[in-house]
Structure formats: structure tokens, C-alpha cells
Coordinates of C-alpha atoms and ligand atoms in Angstrom, one line a residue:
M1 CA 0.0 0.0 0.0
L2 CA 1.1 3.6 -0.5
P3 CA 1.5 5.5 2.7
A4 CA -1.7 7.3 3.6
P5 CA -0.4 10.9 2.9
L6 CA 0.5 9.9 -0.6
Q7 CA -2.9 8.3 -1.2
K8 CA -4.7 11.7 -0.8
N9 CA -6.7 12.4 -4.0
L10 CA -4.9 9.7 -6.0
T11 CA -7.2 8.5 -8.7
L12 CA -4.8 6.1 -10.4
P13 CA -1.9 4.2 -8.8
V14 CA 0.9 6.1 -10.7
I15 CA 3.9 8.1 -9.9
A16 CA 5.2 10.2 -12.7
A17 CA 8.9 9.5 -12.4
P18 CA 11.5 12.3 -12.1
M19 CA 13.4 12.8 -15.3
F20 CA 16.5 14.9 -15.8
L21 CA 15.7 18.1 -18.0
V22 CA 12.2 16.7 -18.7
S23 CA 10.2 17.2 -15.4
G24 CA 9.6 20.8 -14.4
T25 CA 6.9 22.6 -12.3
K26 CA 4.4 22.5 -15.2
L27 CA 4.6 18.7 -15.5
V28 CA 4.5 18.2 -11.8
T29 CA 1.4 20.4 -11.2
A30 CA -0.4 18.9 -14.1
C31 CA 0.1 15.5 -12.7
C32 CA -0.9 16.5 -9.2
Q33 CA -4.0 18.2 -10.5
S34 CA -5.0 15.1 -12.6
G35 CA -4.8 12.6 -9.8
V36 CA -1.3 11.1 -9.9
I37 CA 1.8 11.9 -8.0
G38 CA 4.1 14.3 -9.8
T39 CA 7.9 14.5 -9.1
F40 CA 11.0 16.2 -10.4
P41 CA 14.8 15.8 -9.8
A42 CA 16.1 18.5 -7.5
L43 CA 19.0 19.1 -9.9
N44 CA 16.6 20.2 -12.6
A45 CA 16.5 23.4 -10.7
R46 CA 19.9 25.2 -11.3
S47 CA 20.5 26.1 -7.6
S48 CA 19.0 25.3 -4.2
E49 CA 17.6 28.8 -4.3
Q50 CA 15.8 28.0 -7.5
L51 CA 14.6 24.6 -6.0
D52 CA 13.1 26.6 -3.2
E53 CA 11.2 28.9 -5.8
W54 CA 10.0 25.8 -7.7
I55 CA 8.6 24.1 -4.7
T56 CA 7.0 27.4 -3.6
Q57 CA 5.4 27.7 -7.0
I58 CA 4.2 24.0 -7.1
K59 CA 2.7 24.4 -3.6
S60 CA 0.9 27.6 -4.6
E61 CA -0.7 26.0 -7.7
L62 CA -1.9 22.9 -5.9
S63 CA -5.3 22.8 -4.1
D64 CA -7.2 20.6 -1.7
T65 CA -8.0 18.3 -4.6
S66 CA -4.4 17.8 -5.7
T67 CA -2.3 14.8 -4.9
A68 CA 1.0 14.9 -3.1
F69 CA 4.3 15.7 -5.0
G70 CA 7.8 14.5 -4.7
V71 CA 11.4 15.5 -5.3
N72 CA 14.3 13.2 -6.4
L73 CA 17.7 13.6 -4.6
V74 CA 20.9 12.0 -5.9
V75 CA 22.5 10.8 -2.8
H76 CA 26.1 10.6 -3.8
R77 CA 29.3 12.4 -2.6
S78 CA 29.6 14.1 -6.0
N79 CA 26.3 16.0 -5.4
E80 CA 27.6 19.2 -3.8
R81 CA 24.1 20.4 -3.4
L82 CA 22.7 17.5 -1.4
A83 CA 22.8 19.2 2.1
S84 CA 21.4 22.5 0.9
D85 CA 18.7 20.9 -1.3
L86 CA 17.7 18.7 1.7
E87 CA 17.3 21.8 3.8
V88 CA 15.0 23.3 1.3
I89 CA 13.0 20.0 1.1
K90 CA 12.7 20.0 4.9
S91 CA 11.6 23.6 5.1
H92 CA 8.8 22.9 2.6
K93 CA 7.9 19.5 4.2
V94 CA 8.0 17.9 0.8
P95 CA 5.7 14.8 1.1
L96 CA 7.8 12.4 -0.9
V97 CA 11.6 12.2 -1.4
I98 CA 12.9 9.8 -4.0
T99 CA 16.5 8.9 -3.4
S100 CA 18.9 7.5 -6.1
L101 CA 22.2 5.9 -5.7
G102 CA 22.5 6.1 -1.9
A103 CA 19.9 5.1 0.7
D104 CA 21.4 7.2 3.4
P105 CA 19.9 6.8 7.0
A106 CA 20.6 10.5 7.7
V107 CA 18.6 11.6 4.7
I108 CA 15.8 9.3 5.7
E109 CA 15.8 10.6 9.3
T110 CA 15.6 14.2 8.1
V111 CA 12.6 13.4 5.9
H112 CA 10.9 11.4 8.6
S113 CA 11.4 14.2 11.1
Y114 CA 8.8 16.3 9.4
G115 CA 6.5 13.4 8.4
G116 CA 7.7 12.9 4.8
K117 CA 8.2 9.5 3.1
V118 CA 11.3 8.2 1.3
F119 CA 11.2 5.8 -1.6
H120 CA 14.5 4.5 -3.1
D121 CA 15.0 3.3 -6.6
V122 CA 16.9 0.0 -7.1
V123 CA 17.8 -2.3 -10.0
N124 CA 18.6 -5.5 -8.2
L125 CA 18.0 -7.5 -5.0
R126 CA 21.3 -6.5 -3.3
F127 CA 20.5 -2.8 -3.5
A128 CA 16.9 -3.5 -2.5
K129 CA 18.0 -5.3 0.7
K130 CA 20.4 -2.5 1.6
A131 CA 17.8 0.2 1.1
A132 CA 15.2 -1.8 3.1
Q133 CA 17.7 -2.1 6.0
S134 CA 18.2 1.7 5.9
G135 CA 14.6 2.3 6.7
V136 CA 13.1 3.6 3.5
D137 CA 9.3 3.6 3.2
G138 CA 9.2 2.4 -0.3
L139 CA 11.3 0.7 -2.9
I140 CA 11.1 1.3 -6.7
A141 CA 12.1 -1.7 -8.8
V142 CA 13.5 -0.3 -11.9
C143 CA 13.4 -3.2 -14.3
A144 CA 14.5 -4.0 -17.9
G145 CA 13.3 -1.8 -20.7
G146 CA 13.1 1.4 -18.7
G147 CA 14.2 4.8 -19.6
G148 CA 17.2 6.5 -18.1
H149 CA 19.6 4.4 -16.0
A150 CA 17.3 1.4 -16.1
G151 CA 18.0 -2.2 -14.8
T152 CA 18.2 -5.5 -16.6
S153 CA 16.0 -7.7 -14.3
S154 CA 12.7 -9.1 -15.3
P155 CA 9.9 -7.5 -13.4
F156 CA 8.5 -11.0 -12.7
A157 CA 11.8 -12.0 -11.0
L158 CA 12.6 -8.8 -9.1
I159 CA 9.1 -8.0 -7.7
A160 CA 8.7 -11.5 -6.4
E161 CA 12.2 -11.5 -4.8
I162 CA 11.7 -8.1 -3.2
R163 CA 8.3 -9.2 -1.9
E164 CA 9.9 -12.1 0.0
F165 CA 11.5 -9.8 2.5
F166 CA 9.8 -6.3 2.1
D167 CA 6.3 -5.5 2.9
G168 CA 6.6 -1.8 2.5
T169 CA 5.4 0.1 -0.5
L170 CA 6.7 -1.4 -3.7
L171 CA 6.7 0.4 -7.1
L172 CA 7.4 -1.0 -10.4
A173 CA 9.2 0.8 -13.3
G174 CA 10.3 -0.1 -16.8
A175 CA 8.3 0.2 -20.0
I176 CA 5.0 0.9 -18.4
S177 CA 3.1 2.9 -20.9
S178 CA -0.7 2.0 -20.8
G179 CA -3.5 1.4 -18.3
R180 CA -3.3 -2.3 -19.0
D181 CA 0.4 -2.1 -18.0
I182 CA -0.5 -0.4 -14.7
A183 CA -3.0 -3.2 -14.0
A184 CA -0.2 -5.7 -14.8
A185 CA 2.1 -4.0 -12.3
R186 CA -0.5 -4.4 -9.6
A187 CA -1.2 -8.0 -10.6
L188 CA 2.5 -8.7 -10.1
G189 CA 2.4 -7.4 -6.6
A190 CA 3.5 -3.7 -6.9
D191 CA 1.4 -1.1 -5.2
A192 CA 1.8 1.4 -8.0
A193 CA 3.4 2.0 -11.3
Y194 CA 6.4 4.4 -11.8
M195 CA 6.2 5.8 -15.2
G196 CA 8.8 8.0 -17.0
T197 CA 8.9 7.8 -20.8
R198 CA 5.1 8.0 -21.0
F199 CA 5.2 11.5 -19.5
I200 CA 7.9 12.7 -21.9
A201 CA 5.3 12.6 -24.6
T202 CA 2.9 15.0 -23.0
A203 CA 2.2 18.6 -23.7
E204 CA 3.6 19.7 -20.3
A205 CA 7.0 17.9 -20.5
N206 CA 9.8 20.4 -20.8
V207 CA 11.3 19.1 -23.9
S208 CA 11.1 19.9 -27.7
D209 CA 8.4 18.6 -29.9
D210 CA 11.0 16.8 -31.9
Y211 CA 11.8 14.6 -28.9
K212 CA 8.2 13.8 -28.3
T213 CA 7.7 13.0 -32.1
M214 CA 10.8 10.7 -32.0
I215 CA 9.2 8.8 -29.1
E216 CA 5.9 8.5 -31.0
Q217 CA 7.8 7.2 -34.0
S218 CA 10.1 4.8 -32.2
G219 CA 9.5 1.1 -31.5
S220 CA 11.0 -0.9 -28.6
A221 CA 13.8 -2.0 -31.0
D222 CA 14.8 1.7 -31.5
V223 CA 15.9 1.9 -27.9
V224 CA 19.6 1.0 -27.2
Y225 CA 20.8 0.2 -23.7
T226 CA 24.5 1.2 -23.5
P227 CA 27.1 2.5 -21.0
K228 CA 28.8 4.3 -23.9
I229 CA 26.8 7.5 -23.7
S230 CA 26.6 8.4 -20.0
G231 CA 29.2 6.1 -18.5
V232 CA 26.8 3.7 -16.9
P233 CA 24.2 1.6 -18.8
A234 CA 21.2 3.7 -19.8
S235 CA 18.5 3.6 -22.5
F236 CA 18.7 6.0 -25.5
L237 CA 16.7 6.5 -28.7
S238 CA 18.8 5.1 -31.5
K239 CA 17.3 7.7 -33.9
S240 CA 18.6 10.4 -31.7
L241 CA 22.2 8.9 -31.8
D242 CA 21.9 8.6 -35.6
Q243 CA 20.8 12.3 -35.8
H244 CA 24.1 13.3 -34.2
G245 CA 26.3 10.7 -36.1
V246 CA 27.0 8.7 -32.9
D247 CA 28.2 5.2 -33.8
L248 CA 28.2 3.0 -30.7
A249 CA 30.9 0.7 -32.4
T250 CA 33.4 3.5 -32.3
H251 CA 32.0 6.0 -29.8
Q252 CA 34.2 6.7 -26.7
P253 CA 32.4 6.5 -23.5
P254 CA 33.1 9.3 -20.9
T255 CA 36.2 8.3 -18.9
K256 CA 34.7 9.8 -15.7
L257 CA 31.3 9.8 -14.4
D258 CA 30.2 12.2 -11.8
F259 CA 26.5 11.7 -11.1
G260 CA 26.0 15.0 -9.3
A261 CA 27.8 17.0 -12.0
E262 CA 26.4 15.0 -14.8
L263 CA 22.9 15.7 -13.5
S264 CA 23.6 19.4 -12.6
A265 CA 24.1 22.5 -14.6
E266 CA 25.4 21.9 -18.0
D267 CA 28.6 24.0 -17.4
K268 CA 29.6 21.6 -14.6
Q269 CA 29.1 18.5 -16.8
S270 CA 32.1 16.2 -16.4
V271 CA 31.4 14.2 -19.5
D272 CA 34.7 14.8 -21.2
H273 CA 33.8 14.9 -24.9
S274 CA 32.8 18.0 -26.7
G275 CA 30.2 16.3 -29.0
P276 CA 26.5 16.0 -28.4
K277 CA 25.6 15.9 -24.7
P278 CA 23.8 12.9 -23.2
W279 CA 20.2 13.7 -22.1
K280 CA 20.3 17.2 -23.7
D281 CA 21.1 16.2 -27.3
L282 CA 21.1 12.4 -27.1
W283 CA 17.6 11.6 -25.9
S284 CA 16.7 8.9 -23.5
A285 CA 13.6 6.8 -23.5
G286 CA 12.6 3.3 -22.5
Q287 CA 11.1 0.4 -24.6
G288 CA 7.7 1.7 -23.6
A289 CA 8.1 4.2 -26.4
G290 CA 6.8 1.5 -28.7
A291 CA 3.3 1.8 -27.2
I292 CA 3.2 5.6 -27.4
K293 CA 1.7 7.1 -30.4
S294 CA 0.7 10.7 -29.3
S295 CA 1.6 13.5 -26.9
P296 CA -1.6 14.5 -25.2
S297 CA -2.1 16.9 -22.2
V298 CA -1.4 15.2 -18.9
S299 CA -5.1 15.4 -17.9
S300 CA -6.2 13.6 -21.2
L301 CA -3.5 11.0 -20.7
I302 CA -4.6 10.3 -17.1
A303 CA -8.2 10.0 -18.2
E304 CA -7.2 7.5 -20.9
L305 CA -4.9 5.5 -18.6
T306 CA -7.7 5.4 -15.9
F307 CA -10.2 4.2 -18.4
D308 CA -7.9 1.4 -19.8
Y309 CA -6.7 0.5 -16.3
N310 CA -10.3 -0.1 -15.1
A311 CA -11.2 -1.9 -18.3
A312 CA -8.2 -4.2 -18.0
I313 CA -9.1 -5.2 -14.4
E314 CA -12.7 -5.7 -15.3
S315 CA -11.9 -7.9 -18.3
L316 CA -9.5 -10.1 -16.3
S317 CA -11.9 -10.5 -13.5
N318 CA -14.6 -11.5 -16.0
R319 CA -12.5 -14.3 -17.3
Ligands
FMN1 C1 15.0 11.2 -20.0 C2 15.0 10.6 -18.6 C3 15.7 11.2 -17.6 C4 15.7 10.5 -16.4 N1 16.3 11.2 -15.3 C5 16.3 10.7 -14.1 C6 16.7 11.4 -12.9 O1 17.2 12.5 -13.0 N2 16.6 10.8 -11.7 C7 16.1 9.5 -11.6 O2 16.1 9.1 -10.5 N3 15.6 8.8 -12.6 C8 15.7 9.3 -13.9 N4 15.2 8.7 -14.9 C9 14.5 7.4 -14.7 C10 13.0 7.5 -14.4 O3 12.9 8.2 -13.1 C11 12.3 6.2 -14.3 O4 13.0 5.3 -13.4 C12 12.2 5.5 -15.7 O5 11.9 6.5 -16.7 C13 11.1 4.4 -15.7 O6 11.1 3.7 -16.9 P1 10.2 4.2 -18.2 O7 10.8 5.4 -18.8 O8 10.3 3.0 -19.1 O9 8.8 4.4 -17.7 C14 15.1 9.2 -16.2 C15 14.5 8.7 -17.3 C16 14.4 9.3 -18.5 C17 13.7 8.6 -19.6

């Protein structure tokens, strides 16, 4: 089950996943006003001061009928903003904090001190056990076919393995694009679906129309999973690599990966080649792109997902 504060006004068991450069205040507020939880990476704001402004703006646009929102924190020594961003999060009592890389008990304690909840994303059983021991409220199983730094596990395998030792909130991520997919995630034992790529192709996503069109026109086979672009394995649209003449056979991966810098302001980027930049020029998406044919507004998307989710559950229970 999702923790009670996160269930408020939720009409569909979905969290719109945080995405570097893609998720801004517009996407978050549209999600929260449409009945799903909206989130964004803290590092999408250019500074802790701007993070403060963004959260103030999001809170001012949400009403009694909105859902809770969340902020994603990269918990890694390379993230120089971690302490100041966490202060901002604490001062605003952000309801949900999604941690990546490190499940740090000190971060968890800070968020718990004001009544917030912490979910941590994991790609395998080892990290899931570590995070559970640290006291997180929820785990996000990022499985094969996902966008960004996805995992390689089958959702059938990883969800079952995590459920053996963890009875907290469990979310499933990786190529979830339709209402039927959300129903399938619930059938597997997840409490909610964690969807990234589907929300890139929406009116409110902070990306170019060309990126959205490329997702609409890509199939699952047009997604490559490679460490050669960002330094660790991640999913990218092969058409985007082609557009910039990137040949994976000869492309040199970055020699140094600094998650905090990689995910922060462009000028701090440590990726040491001068060509097209991962995320900004070389676009990421998961295999769920294959099921995406349009880029509607978030409210239309949620209405469609809700209809299809309910229809899928009904048709299965009638069988
Ligand atoms: C363009 C893009 C950027 C992403 N950036 C982040 C990020 O900054 N932090 C993070 O925790 N996950 C990030 N992710 C991963 C998503 O939060 C989520 O785990 C993933 O998109 C789920 O798979 P799906 O895209 O198949 O739905 C990103 C994914 C994409 C596609």
C-alpha cells in the first residue's frame, strides 16, 4: 500500500517518475491536479535557491483536490548540493523524497522528522535489501526496458524476490506505458506504477516537440541500452544517436562519471567529450516508447490511462 499521505486524491496508482531536464513545475502540477503523484529531480533546478522557488510555486498551484508531489535527490558524494537541497526540502515539508544511488539513513531521518516519506530506486536485489535495511518507506524496482539508468531484471523476477522480504510500498518501473500495463504491475504485486517515458510525450513535458515526435515514432527495437553515452548503462533512442552521427561501435564513453555534476548545470558537466551531450542532445527513453503514439495533455493522458486500467481489471476478473 502507498502510505496514507500519498494516497490523498490519488485516482490512479501512478507516480510520474523524475526525469533529468524533462520534469519541471508544469509537468508536476499537471500530474498532481490530474490525480497522480508528480515528481522532479532537485537538480533540474539550477540552484538550491531555484529549488526553493520551484517548490513554492508548485505548492501555490496545488489545491485541496491535488495529490502529493515528490522531489528526487541524488545521494552521492559528487552531489555538492545534497545538504542545501535537503534543507529546502525539509523547510517545505515535501511529502515524498525519492533517493537515487545512496539510501542514506541520515537523509531518511531528516525526511521522517517532518512526516515525509522516502522511496528509493533499485535495480537489483542487493540494493533493495540495503535500502530496506536503511529504513526507506518504499522501494522502486527499476526493471528491464526502462528509460534513463534502467536495470536488466525481469519485473516478474525482481518484484517476487523483493516481496519475499519487504512488505513496505513497492513500485514497479520499466516500459509501463498503458492502463493495462499499470494493471499488470498491480497484478505482479506492486502497489503502484512508476512511469517515466510515457510522461515525456505529454504537452507539459519540458522538452522539444522533436523529442516527443521521436518517441511517438520509435518502437522498442529503437531503444539502445548502453554504457557508452553516460558512462553507466542507460537507454537512449537510436534515432537520436543517428541524428548526431553517434556510432556506438566507435563512440568513446566518458572516462569519468560524476553523477552530481552530470545531472547538474550543463557547465559543470564532467562528461569529457565535446560532442553531443547525453540527455540534452542524445535523448533517453525506455522500450515503452513502442506503445506511445501521441503526446496529449497530462489530464487527457490520465483520463485515458484510468479508463484502460479499469477496463483491463474488469476484463481479467470476468475471465
Ligand atoms: C529522460 C530521462 C531522464 C531521467 N532522469 C532521471 C533522474 O534524473 N533521476 C532519476 O532518479 N531517474 C531518472 N530517470 C529514470 C526515471 O525516473 C524512471 O525510473 C524510468 O523512466 C522508468 O522507466 P520508463 O521510462 O520505461 O517508464 C530518467 C528517465 C528518462 C527517460
